[in-house]
C-alpha cells in the first residue's frame, strides 16, 4: 500500500501510517475504557448523521437535488449492482449518502480524481462482471472528456447505462470556491443535446423530465439492455449549505 498524503490539507497531532485494518486492530489493543465517555451522546450524534443523510431524499424539486438522485440510484439498482463514479461534486454526495450493500459496488478513483474516468471504469466493470447491472454516473463536464468511449461500449455489445448529471458547469470547482469565498470564473458552459449525441453512436438516449421519472427510467434501461444514456438535469444549490455550513457546525465532544 501507499500512505495517504494529508499534509497539504490536514495537520494531525498524531499521524498513523499503515493499512487501515491492521492499524485499527493495533489501536484497539492500546485503548482502555474512559469513564468520561458518554455513549448515549455518541449514539445521538450517529443518529443525527443518519437522519440528515435521509433528509430531502424524496424531494420532488426539478432539476433534481443530490439527496434525491443518490437515493433513487440506490432504489433502482440491485444489491450487487455496480456504480462507477466520474469526478465531480456528486462524488461527495454518493460517498456520504449511498448505502453500499456489497464490496466493490461503488467505485471511484478518489486519489487521482481524474475527470473522464466514469465511463471507462463502467466498461471495465461490465467486462469483468457481465451478469451484473453496471451504472456509470458522470457529470456533464467529466462525461464530455471521455464521451467517445460510448463507441467502445457499443462495439463490445455491452449492456450498460450512463447517467449524465447536467448542471452546465464545473460543480466541484464551484463548491470549492464557495468554501473559500472566491468568485466564480469560467465555470459555466454549454452542452450538446446528450440524447441525440448518444443516438449518434447507436446508443439509446433519454432525458428525465421530472424527479419521479429517474427510477423507472433506469429500470427500463437495464431491462431493455444495450447502451443507454440517461440525461438528468440537477440542482446543486444545496452544496454549500449541506457540505460546508452544516459540516462546520458538527463538532463531536470527546
C-alpha positions as a LaTeX table, in Angstrom:
\begin{tabular}{lrrr}
\hline
Residue & $x$ (\AA) & $y$ (\AA) & $z$ (\AA) \\
\hline
Unk1 & 0.00 & 0.00 & 0.00 \\
Unk2 & 0.97 & 3.65 & $-0.31$ \\
Unk3 & 0.38 & 6.03 & 2.62 \\
Unk4 & $-2.08$ & 8.86 & 2.12 \\
Unk5 & $-0.66$ & 12.34 & 1.71 \\
Unk6 & $-2.67$ & 14.54 & 4.03 \\
Unk7 & $-0.05$ & 17.14 & 4.93 \\
Unk8 & $-1.26$ & 19.70 & 2.43 \\
Unk9 & $-4.80$ & 19.83 & 3.81 \\
Unk10 & $-4.75$ & 18.44 & 7.35 \\
Unk11 & $-2.23$ & 18.64 & 10.17 \\
Unk12 & $-2.88$ & 15.91 & 12.77 \\
Unk13 & $-1.33$ & 15.92 & 16.21 \\
Unk14 & $-0.59$ & 12.22 & 15.80 \\
Unk15 & $-0.47$ & 10.54 & 12.39 \\
Unk16 & $-0.76$ & 6.77 & 11.93 \\
Unk17 & 0.50 & 5.46 & 8.58 \\
Unk18 & $-0.42$ & 1.91 & 7.62 \\
Unk19 & $-3.10$ & $-0.49$ & 6.48 \\
Unk20 & $-6.38$ & 0.72 & 7.99 \\
Unk21 & $-7.49$ & $-2.75$ & 9.11 \\
Unk22 & $-4.30$ & $-3.71$ & 10.93 \\
Unk23 & $-3.86$ & $-0.16$ & 12.26 \\
Unk24 & $-7.31$ & $-0.13$ & 13.87 \\
Unk25 & $-6.72$ & $-3.58$ & 15.35 \\
Unk26 & $-3.46$ & $-2.42$ & 16.93 \\
Unk27 & $-5.05$ & 0.78 & 18.21 \\
Unk28 & $-7.90$ & $-1.07$ & 19.92 \\
Unk29 & $-5.31$ & $-3.01$ & 21.90 \\
Unk30 & $-3.96$ & 0.26 & 23.29 \\
Unk31 & $-7.28$ & 1.87 & 24.20 \\
Unk32 & $-8.70$ & 1.49 & 27.70 \\
Unk33 & $-12.27$ & 2.42 & 28.68 \\
Unk34 & $-12.64$ & 6.06 & 29.64 \\
Unk35 & $-15.16$ & 6.86 & 32.41 \\
Unk36 & $-15.87$ & 10.20 & 30.73 \\
Unk37 & $-17.12$ & 8.61 & 27.52 \\
Unk38 & $-20.82$ & 9.22 & 27.05 \\
Unk39 & $-22.01$ & 6.53 & 24.66 \\
Unk40 & $-25.54$ & 7.87 & 24.74 \\
Unk41 & $-24.15$ & 11.11 & 23.35 \\
Unk42 & $-22.19$ & 9.27 & 20.66 \\
Unk43 & $-25.33$ & 7.37 & 19.67 \\
Unk44 & $-27.29$ & 10.61 & 19.41 \\
Unk45 & $-24.63$ & 12.06 & 17.13 \\
Unk46 & $-24.67$ & 8.91 & 15.00 \\
Unk47 & $-28.46$ & 9.00 & 14.76 \\
Unk48 & $-28.35$ & 12.68 & 13.82 \\
Unk49 & $-25.94$ & 11.95 & 10.97 \\
Unk50 & $-28.14$ & 9.10 & 9.73 \\
Unk51 & $-31.22$ & 11.31 & 9.80 \\
Unk52 & $-29.50$ & 14.06 & 7.87 \\
Unk53 & $-28.45$ & 11.60 & 5.17 \\
Unk54 & $-32.12$ & 10.81 & 4.56 \\
Unk55 & $-33.28$ & 14.43 & 4.62 \\
Unk56 & $-34.74$ & 15.50 & 1.27 \\
Unk57 & $-34.25$ & 12.08 & $-0.35$ \\
Unk58 & $-37.89$ & 12.25 & $-1.51$ \\
Unk59 & $-37.78$ & 15.92 & $-2.54$ \\
Unk60 & $-39.72$ & 16.47 & $-5.77$ \\
Unk61 & $-37.88$ & 19.58 & $-6.93$ \\
Unk62 & $-36.78$ & 19.63 & $-10.55$ \\
Unk63 & $-33.99$ & 19.87 & $-11.58$ \\
Unk64 & $-33.25$ & 17.13 & $-9.08$ \\
Unk65 & $-31.20$ & 17.74 & $-5.93$ \\
Unk66 & $-28.34$ & 15.36 & $-4.99$ \\
Unk67 & $-30.09$ & 13.80 & $-1.99$ \\
Unk68 & $-32.89$ & 12.64 & $-4.28$ \\
Unk69 & $-30.87$ & 11.30 & $-7.20$ \\
Unk70 & $-28.45$ & 9.38 & $-4.93$ \\
Unk71 & $-31.40$ & 7.78 & $-3.13$ \\
Unk72 & $-33.10$ & 6.95 & $-6.43$ \\
Unk73 & $-29.98$ & 5.31 & $-7.86$ \\
Unk74 & $-29.89$ & 3.08 & $-4.79$ \\
Unk75 & $-33.57$ & 2.18 & $-5.30$ \\
Unk76 & $-33.06$ & 1.38 & $-8.98$ \\
Unk77 & $-30.10$ & $-0.98$ & $-8.56$ \\
Unk78 & $-29.97$ & $-4.46$ & $-7.03$ \\
Unk79 & $-27.66$ & $-5.11$ & $-4.10$ \\
Unk80 & $-24.87$ & $-6.37$ & $-6.37$ \\
Unk81 & $-25.29$ & $-3.55$ & $-8.91$ \\
Unk82 & $-22.10$ & $-1.61$ & $-9.60$ \\
Unk83 & $-21.89$ & 2.19 & $-9.71$ \\
Unk84 & $-18.77$ & 3.78 & $-11.21$ \\
Unk85 & $-18.34$ & 7.46 & $-10.47$ \\
Unk86 & $-16.64$ & 10.05 & $-12.59$ \\
Unk87 & $-15.19$ & 13.02 & $-10.70$ \\
Unk88 & $-17.43$ & 15.89 & $-9.66$ \\
Unk89 & $-19.32$ & 17.16 & $-6.64$ \\
Unk90 & $-21.81$ & 14.27 & $-6.93$ \\
Unk91 & $-18.92$ & 12.02 & $-5.83$ \\
Unk92 & $-19.07$ & 13.65 & $-2.39$ \\
Unk93 & $-22.83$ & 13.12 & $-2.21$ \\
Unk94 & $-22.54$ & 9.45 & $-3.18$ \\
Unk95 & $-19.76$ & 8.86 & $-0.65$ \\
Unk96 & $-21.96$ & 10.45 & 2.02 \\
Unk97 & $-25.46$ & 9.20 & 1.13 \\
Unk98 & $-25.18$ & 5.96 & $-0.86$ \\
Unk99 & $-25.56$ & 2.79 & 1.26 \\
Unk100 & $-23.34$ & 0.05 & $-0.17$ \\
Unk101 & $-24.72$ & $-3.50$ & 0.18 \\
Unk102 & $-21.75$ & $-5.49$ & $-1.16$ \\
Unk103 & $-17.99$ & $-4.89$ & $-1.53$ \\
Unk104 & $-16.71$ & $-3.12$ & $-4.63$ \\
Unk105 & $-20.11$ & $-1.90$ & $-5.79$ \\
Unk106 & $-19.34$ & 1.84 & $-5.55$ \\
Unk107 & $-16.16$ & 2.59 & $-7.47$ \\
Unk108 & $-14.35$ & 5.93 & $-7.62$ \\
Unk109 & $-10.77$ & 6.97 & $-8.30$ \\
Unk110 & $-10.58$ & 9.35 & $-5.36$ \\
Unk111 & $-6.77$ & 9.54 & $-5.21$ \\
Unk112 & $-6.09$ & 10.68 & $-8.77$ \\
Unk113 & $-9.55$ & 12.26 & $-9.15$ \\
Unk114 & $-9.31$ & 12.14 & $-12.93$ \\
Unk115 & $-12.27$ & 13.61 & $-14.80$ \\
Unk116 & $-13.44$ & 11.33 & $-17.58$ \\
Unk117 & $-12.87$ & 8.07 & $-15.68$ \\
Unk118 & $-16.50$ & 7.15 & $-15.06$ \\
Unk119 & $-17.44$ & 5.63 & $-18.42$ \\
Unk120 & $-14.21$ & 3.63 & $-18.98$ \\
Unk121 & $-14.49$ & 2.32 & $-15.41$ \\
Unk122 & $-18.03$ & 1.13 & $-16.13$ \\
Unk123 & $-16.90$ & $-0.59$ & $-19.32$ \\
Unk124 & $-14.19$ & $-2.44$ & $-17.38$ \\
Unk125 & $-16.61$ & $-3.39$ & $-14.61$ \\
Unk126 & $-19.13$ & $-4.77$ & $-17.12$ \\
Unk127 & $-16.48$ & $-6.81$ & $-18.91$ \\
Unk128 & $-15.42$ & $-8.35$ & $-15.59$ \\
Unk129 & $-18.98$ & $-8.82$ & $-14.32$ \\
Unk130 & $-21.21$ & $-9.29$ & $-17.39$ \\
Unk131 & $-24.00$ & $-10.76$ & $-15.24$ \\
Unk132 & $-24.37$ & $-7.65$ & $-13.06$ \\
Unk133 & $-26.01$ & $-4.27$ & $-13.69$ \\
Unk134 & $-23.44$ & $-1.50$ & $-14.13$ \\
Unk135 & $-24.23$ & 2.21 & $-13.98$ \\
Unk136 & $-21.76$ & 4.95 & $-14.85$ \\
Unk137 & $-22.54$ & 8.24 & $-13.08$ \\
Unk138 & $-20.91$ & 11.24 & $-14.75$ \\
Unk139 & $-21.19$ & 14.97 & $-14.59$ \\
Unk140 & $-21.62$ & 16.71 & $-17.91$ \\
Unk141 & $-18.05$ & 18.06 & $-17.73$ \\
Unk142 & $-16.42$ & 14.72 & $-16.96$ \\
Unk143 & $-18.57$ & 12.84 & $-19.45$ \\
Unk144 & $-17.54$ & 15.12 & $-22.33$ \\
Unk145 & $-13.88$ & 14.48 & $-21.54$ \\
Unk146 & $-14.25$ & 10.80 & $-22.50$ \\
Unk147 & $-17.65$ & 10.52 & $-24.15$ \\
Unk148 & $-16.16$ & 8.87 & $-27.25$ \\
Unk149 & $-15.94$ & 5.67 & $-25.20$ \\
Unk150 & $-19.62$ & 5.20 & $-25.98$ \\
Unk151 & $-18.32$ & 3.77 & $-29.25$ \\
Unk152 & $-16.29$ & 1.21 & $-27.31$ \\
Unk153 & $-19.32$ & 0.13 & $-25.28$ \\
Unk154 & $-21.41$ & $-0.17$ & $-28.47$ \\
Unk155 & $-18.71$ & $-2.11$ & $-30.31$ \\
Unk156 & $-18.33$ & $-4.55$ & $-27.42$ \\
Unk157 & $-22.13$ & $-5.00$ & $-27.31$ \\
Unk158 & $-22.29$ & $-4.23$ & $-23.60$ \\
Unk159 & $-25.42$ & $-3.74$ & $-21.52$ \\
Unk160 & $-24.51$ & $-0.50$ & $-19.81$ \\
Unk161 & $-26.26$ & 2.63 & $-18.54$ \\
Unk162 & $-24.64$ & 6.06 & $-18.31$ \\
Unk163 & $-26.32$ & 8.64 & $-16.09$ \\
Unk164 & $-25.21$ & 12.15 & $-17.08$ \\
Unk165 & $-25.88$ & 14.77 & $-14.40$ \\
Unk166 & $-26.29$ & 18.07 & $-16.23$ \\
Unk167 & $-25.75$ & 21.38 & $-14.47$ \\
Unk168 & $-23.85$ & 23.11 & $-17.32$ \\
Unk169 & $-20.94$ & 23.88 & $-15.00$ \\
Unk170 & $-17.89$ & 22.53 & $-13.18$ \\
Unk171 & $-19.80$ & 21.93 & $-9.95$ \\
Unk172 & $-16.91$ & 20.65 & $-7.85$ \\
Unk173 & $-14.85$ & 23.78 & $-8.50$ \\
Unk174 & $-17.86$ & 25.99 & $-7.77$ \\
Unk175 & $-18.28$ & 24.24 & $-4.42$ \\
Unk176 & $-14.61$ & 24.58 & $-3.51$ \\
Unk177 & $-14.50$ & 28.24 & $-4.47$ \\
Unk178 & $-17.65$ & 28.91 & $-2.47$ \\
Unk179 & $-15.95$ & 27.35 & 0.54 \\
Unk180 & $-13.05$ & 29.78 & 0.15 \\
Unk181 & $-15.30$ & 32.78 & $-0.58$ \\
Unk182 & $-13.79$ & 33.15 & $-4.03$ \\
Unk183 & $-15.63$ & 34.44 & $-7.11$ \\
Unk184 & $-16.53$ & 32.12 & $-9.98$ \\
Unk185 & $-14.55$ & 32.45 & $-13.18$ \\
Unk186 & $-15.06$ & 30.40 & $-16.33$ \\
Unk187 & $-17.03$ & 27.59 & $-14.70$ \\
Unk188 & $-20.25$ & 27.69 & $-16.75$ \\
Unk189 & $-20.56$ & 26.26 & $-20.25$ \\
Unk190 & $-22.98$ & 24.93 & $-22.82$ \\
Unk191 & $-23.64$ & 21.29 & $-23.67$ \\
Unk192 & $-24.71$ & 19.29 & $-26.70$ \\
Unk193 & $-28.06$ & 17.55 & $-26.87$ \\
Unk194 & $-26.95$ & 14.47 & $-24.92$ \\
Unk195 & $-29.89$ & 12.36 & $-26.11$ \\
Unk196 & $-29.08$ & 12.93 & $-29.78$ \\
Unk197 & $-25.37$ & 12.65 & $-29.03$ \\
Unk198 & $-25.88$ & 9.14 & $-27.63$ \\
Unk199 & $-28.05$ & 8.15 & $-30.58$ \\
Unk200 & $-25.34$ & 9.26 & $-32.99$ \\
Unk201 & $-23.19$ & 6.43 & $-31.62$ \\
Unk202 & $-26.03$ & 3.92 & $-31.87$ \\
Unk203 & $-26.89$ & 4.03 & $-28.17$ \\
Unk204 & $-30.29$ & 4.75 & $-26.68$ \\
Unk205 & $-30.78$ & 8.24 & $-25.25$ \\
Unk206 & $-33.45$ & 9.55 & $-22.90$ \\
Unk207 & $-33.93$ & 12.73 & $-20.88$ \\
Unk208 & $-35.55$ & 12.66 & $-17.43$ \\
Unk209 & $-38.31$ & 15.28 & $-17.24$ \\
Unk210 & $-39.33$ & 15.06 & $-13.56$ \\
Unk211 & $-37.94$ & 13.89 & $-10.23$ \\
Unk212 & $-40.22$ & 10.86 & $-10.19$ \\
Unk213 & $-39.05$ & 9.61 & $-13.58$ \\
Unk214 & $-35.49$ & 8.63 & $-12.69$ \\
Unk215 & $-36.10$ & 5.25 & $-11.02$ \\
Unk216 & $-38.45$ & 3.87 & $-13.72$ \\
Unk217 & $-36.17$ & 5.22 & $-16.45$ \\
Unk218 & $-33.11$ & 3.47 & $-15.01$ \\
Unk219 & $-35.00$ & 0.23 & $-14.51$ \\
Unk220 & $-36.33$ & 0.29 & $-18.07$ \\
Unk221 & $-32.85$ & 0.98 & $-19.43$ \\
Unk222 & $-31.39$ & $-2.05$ & $-17.66$ \\
Unk223 & $-34.35$ & $-4.24$ & $-18.62$ \\
Unk224 & $-34.18$ & $-3.45$ & $-22.33$ \\
Unk225 & $-30.40$ & $-3.85$ & $-22.50$ \\
Unk226 & $-27.77$ & $-2.29$ & $-24.72$ \\
Unk227 & $-26.01$ & 1.00 & $-24.12$ \\
Unk228 & $-28.20$ & 3.74 & $-22.65$ \\
Unk229 & $-27.51$ & 7.37 & $-21.82$ \\
Unk230 & $-29.89$ & 8.94 & $-19.30$ \\
Unk231 & $-29.65$ & 12.72 & $-19.01$ \\
Unk232 & $-30.70$ & 14.20 & $-15.67$ \\
Unk233 & $-30.84$ & 17.96 & $-15.01$ \\
Unk234 & $-29.56$ & 18.58 & $-11.47$ \\
Unk235 & $-29.69$ & 21.40 & $-8.92$ \\
Unk236 & $-26.58$ & 21.83 & $-6.76$ \\
Unk237 & $-27.82$ & 24.86 & $-4.83$ \\
Unk238 & $-27.60$ & 22.96 & $-1.52$ \\
Unk239 & $-23.91$ & 22.08 & $-1.84$ \\
Unk240 & $-22.65$ & 24.98 & 0.24 \\
Unk241 & $-25.35$ & 24.63 & 2.90 \\
Unk242 & $-25.04$ & 20.89 & 3.50 \\
Unk243 & $-21.40$ & 20.21 & 2.63 \\
Unk244 & $-19.85$ & 23.38 & 4.04 \\
Unk245 & $-22.01$ & 25.24 & 6.56 \\
Unk246 & $-23.66$ & 22.24 & 8.26 \\
Unk247 & $-20.44$ & 20.22 & 8.40 \\
Unk248 & $-18.64$ & 23.11 & 10.06 \\
Unk249 & $-21.26$ & 23.07 & 12.80 \\
Unk250 & $-20.79$ & 19.36 & 13.55 \\
Unk251 & $-18.37$ & 19.14 & 16.48 \\
Unk252 & $-18.35$ & 15.89 & 18.43 \\
Unk253 & $-17.28$ & 16.31 & 22.06 \\
Unk254 & $-14.89$ & 13.58 & 23.22 \\
\hline
\end{tabular}
